[in-house]
PDB file of C-alpha atoms in Angstrom:
ATOM      1  CA  MET A   1      80.993 137.118 116.596  1.00 93.00           C
ATOM      2  CA  LEU A   2      81.702 134.234 118.935  1.00 97.00           C
ATOM      3  CA  ILE A   3      82.173 134.809 122.654  1.00 97.00           C
ATOM      4  CA  ILE A   4      85.819 133.719 122.423  1.00 97.00           C
ATOM      5  CA  GLU A   5      86.383 136.250 119.626  1.00 98.00           C
ATOM      6  CA  ASP A   6      84.954 139.049 121.761  1.00 98.00           C
ATOM      7  CA  TYR A   7      87.115 137.883 124.681  1.00 97.00           C
ATOM      8  CA  LEU A   8      90.266 137.990 122.539  1.00 97.00           C
ATOM      9  CA  LEU A   9      89.532 141.493 121.292  1.00 97.00           C
ATOM     10  CA  LEU A  10      89.094 142.659 124.870  1.00 96.00           C
ATOM     11  CA  VAL A  11      92.251 141.110 126.342  1.00 95.00           C
ATOM     12  CA  LEU A  12      94.569 142.318 123.567  1.00 95.00           C
ATOM     13  CA  ASP A  13      95.898 145.869 123.625  1.00 92.00           C
ATOM     14  CA  ASP A  14      94.846 147.580 120.396  1.00 93.00           C
ATOM     15  CA  VAL A  15      98.217 149.246 119.802  1.00 92.00           C
ATOM     16  CA  THR A  16     100.817 146.755 121.013  1.00 92.00           C
ATOM     17  CA  GLY A  17      98.876 143.554 120.415  1.00 93.00           C
ATOM     18  CA  LYS A  18      99.964 142.327 123.846  1.00 90.00           C
ATOM     19  CA  PRO A  19      97.540 140.918 126.421  1.00 90.00           C
ATOM     20  CA  VAL A  20      96.355 143.221 129.219  1.00 85.00           C
ATOM     21  CA  GLY A  21      96.704 140.430 131.801  1.00 79.00           C
ATOM     22  CA  ASP A  22      97.742 136.816 132.202  1.00 80.00           C
ATOM     23  CA  THR A  23      96.614 134.776 129.208  1.00 80.00           C
ATOM     24  CA  SER A  24      98.799 131.753 129.870  1.00 84.00           C
ATOM     25  CA  TYR A  25      95.805 129.433 129.697  1.00 91.00           C
ATOM     26  CA  LEU A  26      94.083 130.981 126.708  1.00 94.00           C
ATOM     27  CA  GLN A  27      93.436 127.645 124.980  1.00 95.00           C
ATOM     28  CA  HIS A  28      91.526 126.460 128.059  1.00 96.00           C
ATOM     29  CA  VAL A  29      89.537 129.705 128.121  1.00 96.00           C
ATOM     30  CA  ALA A  30      88.701 129.213 124.454  1.00 96.00           C
ATOM     31  CA  GLY A  31      87.545 125.653 125.080  1.00 97.00           C
ATOM     32  CA  GLY A  32      85.271 126.830 127.886  1.00 96.00           C
ATOM     33  CA  ALA A  33      83.945 129.750 125.847  1.00 96.00           C
ATOM     34  CA  LEU A  34      83.032 127.429 122.977  1.00 97.00           C
ATOM     35  CA  LEU A  35      81.150 125.131 125.367  1.00 96.00           C
ATOM     36  CA  VAL A  36      79.299 128.136 126.782  1.00 95.00           C
ATOM     37  CA  GLU A  37      78.421 129.254 123.254  1.00 95.00           C
ATOM     38  CA  LEU A  38      77.064 125.805 122.406  1.00 96.00           C
ATOM     39  CA  ALA A  39      74.954 125.884 125.570  1.00 93.00           C
ATOM     40  CA  LEU A  40      73.516 129.306 124.726  1.00 92.00           C
ATOM     41  CA  ARG A  41      72.669 128.077 121.239  1.00 93.00           C
ATOM     42  CA  ARG A  42      70.933 125.060 122.788  1.00 93.00           C
ATOM     43  CA  ARG A  43      73.247 122.608 121.071  1.00 95.00           C
ATOM     44  CA  VAL A  44      74.496 121.149 124.373  1.00 95.00           C
ATOM     45  CA  ASP A  45      73.202 120.988 127.901  1.00 91.00           C
ATOM     46  CA  LEU A  46      73.905 119.418 131.274  1.00 90.00           C
ATOM     47  CA  ALA A  47      72.146 116.128 131.906  1.00 88.00           C
ATOM     48  CA  GLY A  48      69.496 115.985 134.610  1.00 76.00           C
ATOM     49  CA  ASP A  49      68.662 113.143 136.950  1.00 59.00           C
ATOM     50  CA  ALA A  50      66.076 111.605 134.592  1.00 57.00           C
ATOM     51  CA  SER A  51      68.007 112.009 131.349  1.00 63.00           C
ATOM     52  CA  GLY A  52      69.655 108.598 131.138  1.00 69.00           C
ATOM     53  CA  TRP A  53      73.063 110.230 131.602  1.00 78.00           C
ATOM     54  CA  ARG A  54      74.781 110.917 134.893  1.00 81.00           C
ATOM     55  CA  SER A  55      73.600 114.250 136.242  1.00 83.00           C
ATOM     56  CA  GLY A  56      75.871 117.169 135.391  1.00 85.00           C
ATOM     57  CA  ARG A  57      77.475 115.521 132.362  1.00 92.00           C
ATOM     58  CA  VAL A  58      77.479 117.335 129.013  1.00 94.00           C
ATOM     59  CA  VAL A  59      75.007 115.981 126.452  1.00 94.00           C
ATOM     60  CA  VAL A  60      74.138 117.042 122.903  1.00 95.00           C
ATOM     61  CA  ARG A  61      70.597 118.353 122.419  1.00 93.00           C
ATOM     62  CA  ASP A  62      70.897 119.501 118.810  1.00 95.00           C
ATOM     63  CA  PRO A  63      73.680 118.158 116.545  1.00 95.00           C
ATOM     64  CA  SER A  64      72.888 120.476 113.627  1.00 96.00           C
ATOM     65  CA  THR A  65      75.626 122.752 112.333  1.00 95.00           C
ATOM     66  CA  THR A  66      75.936 126.330 113.543  1.00 95.00           C
ATOM     67  CA  GLY A  67      77.477 127.769 110.401  1.00 94.00           C
ATOM     68  CA  ARG A  68      80.686 128.652 112.255  1.00 96.00           C
ATOM     69  CA  PRO A  69      83.478 126.120 111.545  1.00 96.00           C
ATOM     70  CA  LEU A  70      85.233 126.675 114.889  1.00 97.00           C
ATOM     71  CA  LEU A  71      82.014 126.091 116.810  1.00 97.00           C
ATOM     72  CA  ASP A  72      81.038 123.113 114.648  1.00 97.00           C
ATOM     73  CA  ARG A  73      84.400 121.448 115.314  1.00 97.00           C
ATOM     74  CA  ALA A  74      83.797 121.897 119.020  1.00 98.00           C
ATOM     75  CA  LEU A  75      80.327 120.365 118.685  1.00 98.00           C
ATOM     76  CA  THR A  76      81.793 117.362 116.861  1.00 97.00           C
ATOM     77  CA  THR A  77      84.266 116.895 119.710  1.00 97.00           C
ATOM     78  CA  VAL A  78      81.485 117.079 122.298  1.00 97.00           C
ATOM     79  CA  LYS A  79      79.463 114.502 120.350  1.00 96.00           C
ATOM     80  CA  SER A  80      82.425 112.135 120.328  1.00 96.00           C
ATOM     81  CA  ARG A  81      82.746 112.490 124.110  1.00 95.00           C
ATOM     82  CA  GLU A  82      79.134 112.921 125.080  1.00 94.00           C
ATOM     83  CA  GLY A  83      78.538 112.257 128.753  1.00 93.00           C
ATOM     84  CA  SER A  84      81.851 113.759 129.845  1.00 94.00           C
ATOM     85  CA  LYS A  85      82.248 116.230 132.682  1.00 94.00           C
ATOM     86  CA  PRO A  86      82.510 119.900 131.666  1.00 94.00           C
ATOM     87  CA  ARG A  87      86.095 120.164 132.909  1.00 94.00           C
ATOM     88  CA  SER A  88      87.174 117.118 130.895  1.00 95.00           C
ATOM     89  CA  LEU A  89      85.666 118.623 127.756  1.00 96.00           C
ATOM     90  CA  VAL A  90      87.327 121.999 128.394  1.00 96.00           C
ATOM     91  CA  GLU A  91      90.685 120.226 128.588  1.00 96.00           C
ATOM     92  CA  THR A  92      89.961 118.158 125.468  1.00 96.00           C
ATOM     93  CA  LEU A  93      88.905 121.200 123.464  1.00 97.00           C
ATOM     94  CA  SER A  94      91.967 123.153 124.627  1.00 96.00           C
ATOM     95  CA  ARG A  95      94.222 120.574 122.961  1.00 95.00           C
ATOM     96  CA  GLU A  96      92.613 121.447 119.614  1.00 96.00           C
ATOM     97  CA  LYS A  97      94.054 124.970 120.023  1.00 96.00           C
ATOM     98  CA  PRO A  98      90.772 126.864 119.491  1.00 97.00           C
ATOM     99  CA  ALA A  99      92.245 130.218 120.562  1.00 96.00           C
ATOM    100  CA  SER A 100      94.791 129.989 117.748  1.00 95.00           C
ATOM    101  CA  ALA A 101      92.009 129.297 115.258  1.00 97.00           C
ATOM    102  CA  ALA A 102      89.942 132.184 116.626  1.00 97.00           C
ATOM    103  CA  LEU A 103      92.882 134.592 116.303  1.00 97.00           C
ATOM    104  CA  ASP A 104      93.469 133.443 112.730  1.00 96.00           C
ATOM    105  CA  GLY A 105      89.794 134.076 111.993  1.00 96.00           C
ATOM    106  CA  LEU A 106      89.942 137.596 113.414  1.00 97.00           C
ATOM    107  CA  VAL A 107      92.972 138.323 111.232  1.00 97.00           C
ATOM    108  CA  ALA A 108      91.238 136.914 108.149  1.00 97.00           C
ATOM    109  CA  ARG A 109      88.208 139.136 108.795  1.00 96.00           C
ATOM    110  CA  GLY A 110      90.340 142.249 109.199  1.00 97.00           C
ATOM    111  CA  LEU A 111      89.813 142.900 112.914  1.00 98.00           C
ATOM    112  CA  LEU A 112      93.376 142.070 114.004  1.00 97.00           C
ATOM    113  CA  ARG A 113      96.831 142.104 112.413  1.00 97.00           C
ATOM    114  CA  ARG A 114      99.432 139.420 112.984  1.00 95.00           C
ATOM    115  CA  GLU A 115     102.947 140.775 113.612  1.00 94.00           C
ATOM    116  CA  GLU A 116     105.804 138.302 113.892  1.00 88.00           C
ATOM    117  CA  GLY A 117     109.065 139.207 115.584  1.00 81.00           C
ATOM    118  CA  ARG A 118     111.855 138.002 117.848  1.00 77.00           C
ATOM    119  CA  ILE A 119     112.851 138.916 121.389  1.00 73.00           C
ATOM    120  CA  LEU A 120     116.609 139.620 121.648  1.00 72.00           C
ATOM    121  CA  GLY A 121     116.806 138.464 118.062  1.00 70.00           C
ATOM    122  CA  ILE A 122     116.321 134.856 119.198  1.00 77.00           C
ATOM    123  CA  PHE A 123     112.921 134.000 120.680  1.00 79.00           C
ATOM    124  CA  PRO A 124     109.979 134.148 118.248  1.00 82.00           C
ATOM    125  CA  THR A 125     107.023 136.248 119.308  1.00 84.00           C
ATOM    126  CA  THR A 126     103.641 137.142 117.830  1.00 91.00           C
ATOM    127  CA  ARG A 127     101.599 140.248 118.506  1.00 93.00           C
ATOM    128  CA  TRP A 128      97.982 140.900 117.519  1.00 95.00           C
ATOM    129  CA  PRO A 129      97.301 144.669 117.281  1.00 96.00           C
ATOM    130  CA  ALA A 130      93.897 145.920 116.191  1.00 96.00           C
ATOM    131  CA  ALA A 131      93.189 146.526 112.526  1.00 97.00           C
ATOM    132  CA  ASP A 132      89.542 147.554 112.968  1.00 97.00           C
ATOM    133  CA  SER A 133      88.334 148.502 116.464  1.00 94.00           C
ATOM    134  CA  ARG A 134      84.725 149.352 115.700  1.00 95.00           C
ATOM    135  CA  HIS A 135      83.233 146.114 117.008  1.00 96.00           C
ATOM    136  CA  GLU A 136      85.420 146.188 120.110  1.00 96.00           C
ATOM    137  CA  GLY A 137      84.378 149.781 120.755  1.00 95.00           C
ATOM    138  CA  GLU A 138      80.697 148.833 120.736  1.00 96.00           C
ATOM    139  CA  LEU A 139      81.463 145.835 122.920  1.00 96.00           C
ATOM    140  CA  ARG A 140      83.243 148.032 125.469  1.00 95.00           C
ATOM    141  CA  ARG A 141      80.317 150.445 125.537  1.00 95.00           C
ATOM    142  CA  THR A 142      77.991 147.532 126.307  1.00 96.00           C
ATOM    143  CA  LEU A 143      80.280 146.280 129.072  1.00 96.00           C
ATOM    144  CA  THR A 144      80.523 149.790 130.525  1.00 94.00           C
ATOM    145  CA  ARG A 145      76.739 149.891 130.854  1.00 95.00           C
ATOM    146  CA  VAL A 146      76.681 146.442 132.474  1.00 95.00           C
ATOM    147  CA  LEU A 147      79.789 146.501 134.675  1.00 94.00           C
ATOM    148  CA  LEU A 148      80.021 150.195 135.586  1.00 93.00           C
ATOM    149  CA  ASP A 149      76.466 151.503 135.259  1.00 93.00           C
ATOM    150  CA  ASP A 150      74.707 148.396 136.662  1.00 91.00           C
ATOM    151  CA  ALA A 151      72.570 147.748 133.574  1.00 94.00           C
ATOM    152  CA  ALA A 152      71.138 144.255 133.210  1.00 92.00           C
ATOM    153  CA  PRO A 153      73.037 142.197 130.609  1.00 92.00           C
ATOM    154  CA  ASP A 154      71.414 140.270 127.820  1.00 91.00           C
ATOM    155  CA  GLU A 155      72.136 136.556 127.748  1.00 89.00           C
ATOM    156  CA  ARG A 156      75.174 136.742 125.503  1.00 91.00           C
ATOM    157  CA  THR A 157      76.774 139.656 127.355  1.00 94.00           C
ATOM    158  CA  GLY A 158      76.118 137.831 130.608  1.00 92.00           C
ATOM    159  CA  ALA A 159      77.976 134.804 129.283  1.00 92.00           C
ATOM    160  CA  LEU A 160      80.945 136.952 128.236  1.00 95.00           C
ATOM    161  CA  VAL A 161      81.012 138.571 131.685  1.00 95.00           C
ATOM    162  CA  ALA A 162      80.955 135.097 133.249  1.00 93.00           C
ATOM    163  CA  ILE A 163      84.037 134.137 131.222  1.00 94.00           C
ATOM    164  CA  LEU A 164      85.769 137.382 132.206  1.00 95.00           C
ATOM    165  CA  ALA A 165      84.931 136.688 135.844  1.00 94.00           C
ATOM    166  CA  ALA A 166      86.172 133.094 135.689  1.00 92.00           C
ATOM    167  CA  THR A 167      89.505 134.244 134.266  1.00 92.00           C
ATOM    168  CA  GLY A 168      89.898 137.256 136.572  1.00 92.00           C
ATOM    169  CA  GLN A 169      90.051 139.647 133.619  1.00 93.00           C
ATOM    170  CA  ALA A 170      86.979 141.857 134.060  1.00 94.00           C
ATOM    171  CA  GLY A 171      88.699 144.599 136.063  1.00 94.00           C
ATOM    172  CA  ARG A 172      91.811 144.578 133.910  1.00 92.00           C
ATOM    173  CA  VAL A 173      89.806 144.776 130.697  1.00 93.00           C
ATOM    174  CA  MET A 174      87.667 147.670 131.874  1.00 93.00           C
ATOM    175  CA  ALA A 175      90.654 149.591 133.294  1.00 90.00           C
ATOM    176  CA  ALA A 176      92.721 149.189 130.138  1.00 83.00           C
ATOM    177  CA  ASP A 177      92.787 152.174 127.804  1.00 57.00           C
ATOM    178  CA  PRO A 178      92.823 150.854 124.214  1.00 51.00           C
ATOM    179  CA  ALA A 179      94.973 153.805 123.125  1.00 41.00           C
ATOM    180  CA  THR A 180      97.896 153.028 125.437  1.00 34.00           C
ATOM    181  CA  GLU A 181     100.034 150.029 126.274  1.00 40.00           C
ATOM    182  CA  ASP A 182      99.495 149.865 130.013  1.00 43.00           C
ATOM    183  CA  GLY A 183      96.019 151.288 130.484  1.00 46.00           C
ATOM    184  CA  GLY A 184      95.391 154.195 132.812  1.00 49.00           C
ATOM    185  CA  GLY A 185      91.610 154.325 132.920  1.00 54.00           C
ATOM    186  CA  GLN A 186      90.111 155.582 136.202  1.00 78.00           C
ATOM    187  CA  VAL A 187      88.228 152.371 136.950  1.00 85.00           C
ATOM    188  CA  ASP A 188      87.797 150.567 140.259  1.00 90.00           C
ATOM    189  CA  ARG A 189      89.145 147.214 139.123  1.00 92.00           C
ATOM    190  CA  GLN A 190      88.168 145.394 142.300  1.00 93.00           C
ATOM    191  CA  GLY A 191      84.671 146.827 142.096  1.00 94.00           C
ATOM    192  CA  VAL A 192      84.349 145.680 138.499  1.00 95.00           C
ATOM    193  CA  ASP A 193      85.574 142.206 139.436  1.00 94.00           C
ATOM    194  CA  ARG A 194      82.978 142.016 142.223  1.00 94.00           C
ATOM    195  CA  ARG A 195      80.225 143.104 139.851  1.00 94.00           C
ATOM    196  CA  ALA A 196      81.348 140.516 137.274  1.00 94.00           C
ATOM    197  CA  GLN A 197      81.412 137.753 139.880  1.00 92.00           C
ATOM    198  CA  SER A 198      77.930 138.739 141.035  1.00 91.00           C
ATOM    199  CA  LEU A 199      76.585 138.615 137.497  1.00 90.00           C
ATOM    200  CA  ALA A 200      78.309 135.305 136.808  1.00 87.00           C
ATOM    201  CA  THR A 201      76.121 133.626 139.417  1.00 80.00           C
ATOM    202  CA  GLY A 202      73.056 135.772 138.808  1.00 68.00           C
ATOM    203  CA  GLY A 203      69.800 135.309 136.946  1.00 66.00           C
ATOM    204  CA  TRP A 204      70.702 136.773 133.555  1.00 69.00           C
ATOM    205  CA  ALA A 205      70.184 133.391 131.850  1.00 66.00           C
ATOM    206  CA  VAL A 206      67.106 131.199 132.015  1.00 60.00           C
ATOM    207  CA  GLY A 207      66.828 127.912 133.886  1.00 64.00           C
ATOM    208  CA  ALA A 208      69.006 125.116 132.581  1.00 65.00           C
ATOM    209  CA  ARG A 209      71.156 127.435 130.455  1.00 75.00           C
ATOM    210  CA  ALA A 210      72.086 129.459 133.541  1.00 79.00           C
ATOM    211  CA  ARG A 211      73.190 126.277 135.301  1.00 83.00           C
ATOM    212  CA  ALA A 212      75.122 125.079 132.252  1.00 86.00           C
ATOM    213  CA  VAL A 213      76.998 128.372 131.854  1.00 87.00           C
ATOM    214  CA  GLU A 214      77.818 128.500 135.561  1.00 87.00           C
ATOM    215  CA  GLU A 215      79.094 124.896 135.580  1.00 90.00           C
ATOM    216  CA  ILE A 216      81.147 125.370 132.420  1.00 91.00           C
ATOM    217  CA  THR A 217      82.790 128.603 133.583  1.00 91.00           C
ATOM    218  CA  ALA A 218      83.643 126.969 136.910  1.00 90.00           C
ATOM    219  CA  ALA A 219      85.120 124.041 134.998  1.00 92.00           C
ATOM    220  CA  THR A 220      87.127 126.453 132.847  1.00 92.00           C
ATOM    221  CA  ALA A 221      88.624 128.108 135.928  1.00 90.00           C
ATOM    222  CA  ALA A 222      89.493 124.684 137.356  1.00 91.00           C
ATOM    223  CA  ALA A 223      91.088 123.549 134.099  1.00 89.00           C
ATOM    224  CA  MET A 224      93.178 126.732 133.984  1.00 87.00           C
ATOM    225  CA  THR A 225      94.494 126.032 137.477  1.00 79.00           C
ATOM    226  CA  ALA A 226      95.488 122.474 136.669  1.00 72.00           C
ATOM    227  CA  GLY A 227      96.334 122.870 132.987  1.00 59.00           C
ATOM    228  CA  ASP A 228      99.556 123.235 131.061  1.00 60.00           C
ATOM    229  CA  PRO A 229     100.428 126.906 130.424  1.00 55.00           C
ATOM    230  CA  ALA A 230     102.527 125.843 127.450  1.00 44.00           C
ATOM    231  CA  THR A 231      99.356 125.985 125.360  1.00 48.00           C
ATOM    232  CA  THR A 232      99.442 129.779 125.342  1.00 52.00           C
ATOM    233  CA  VAL A 233      99.396 131.498 121.948  1.00 60.00           C
ATOM    234  CA  LEU A 234     100.296 134.973 123.146  1.00 58.00           C
ATOM    235  CA  ALA A 235     104.065 134.884 123.568  1.00 49.00           C
TER     236      ALA A 235
END
């Protein structure tokens, strides 16, 4: 599973297929999550002072394929714009509508269902209820240990928490009850958000990867603030 796929499963209510919070900038989140994934897989990195690139720009370290078409398309885009700032790449990737592709992939693999409809018989809408919640259930158990029980995250879980923190969704996700539309779990949402923010800037990743993830998630949050909400796919 990709980080963006895990994120989508978490922010969609299993029964209604509606998001548990604001997902207006989901394409930007997906672009940032793909960059984070490439950094964790050591395909991309941030340039240092002696690299030949301007410090802090995104560079390709390993152009080999990952075996995941969505991630490979993102890597091709990064290669074509190597040396760009993280925020610029997040915005560029968002225009390729990666969240839409990720949702289609989750439907194709039987984890979500796509339900088309119309509001007031006029406005088209799409919902994405769960078809198979087993992976999400295990994911939630892992997040419970990390965000509620103060367990140390592994690198990948730490990256997912960083994305949740950057988008302000950690508390909402953990408070949401997958069996109901509007949640109802007895969770301190503000406490969860504080824990997620602490982990997002913590030492769960090693060296340069920690810096890359932190810079990319910050760039994702900035791109969401300045971006066009019309790119949303959850209407």
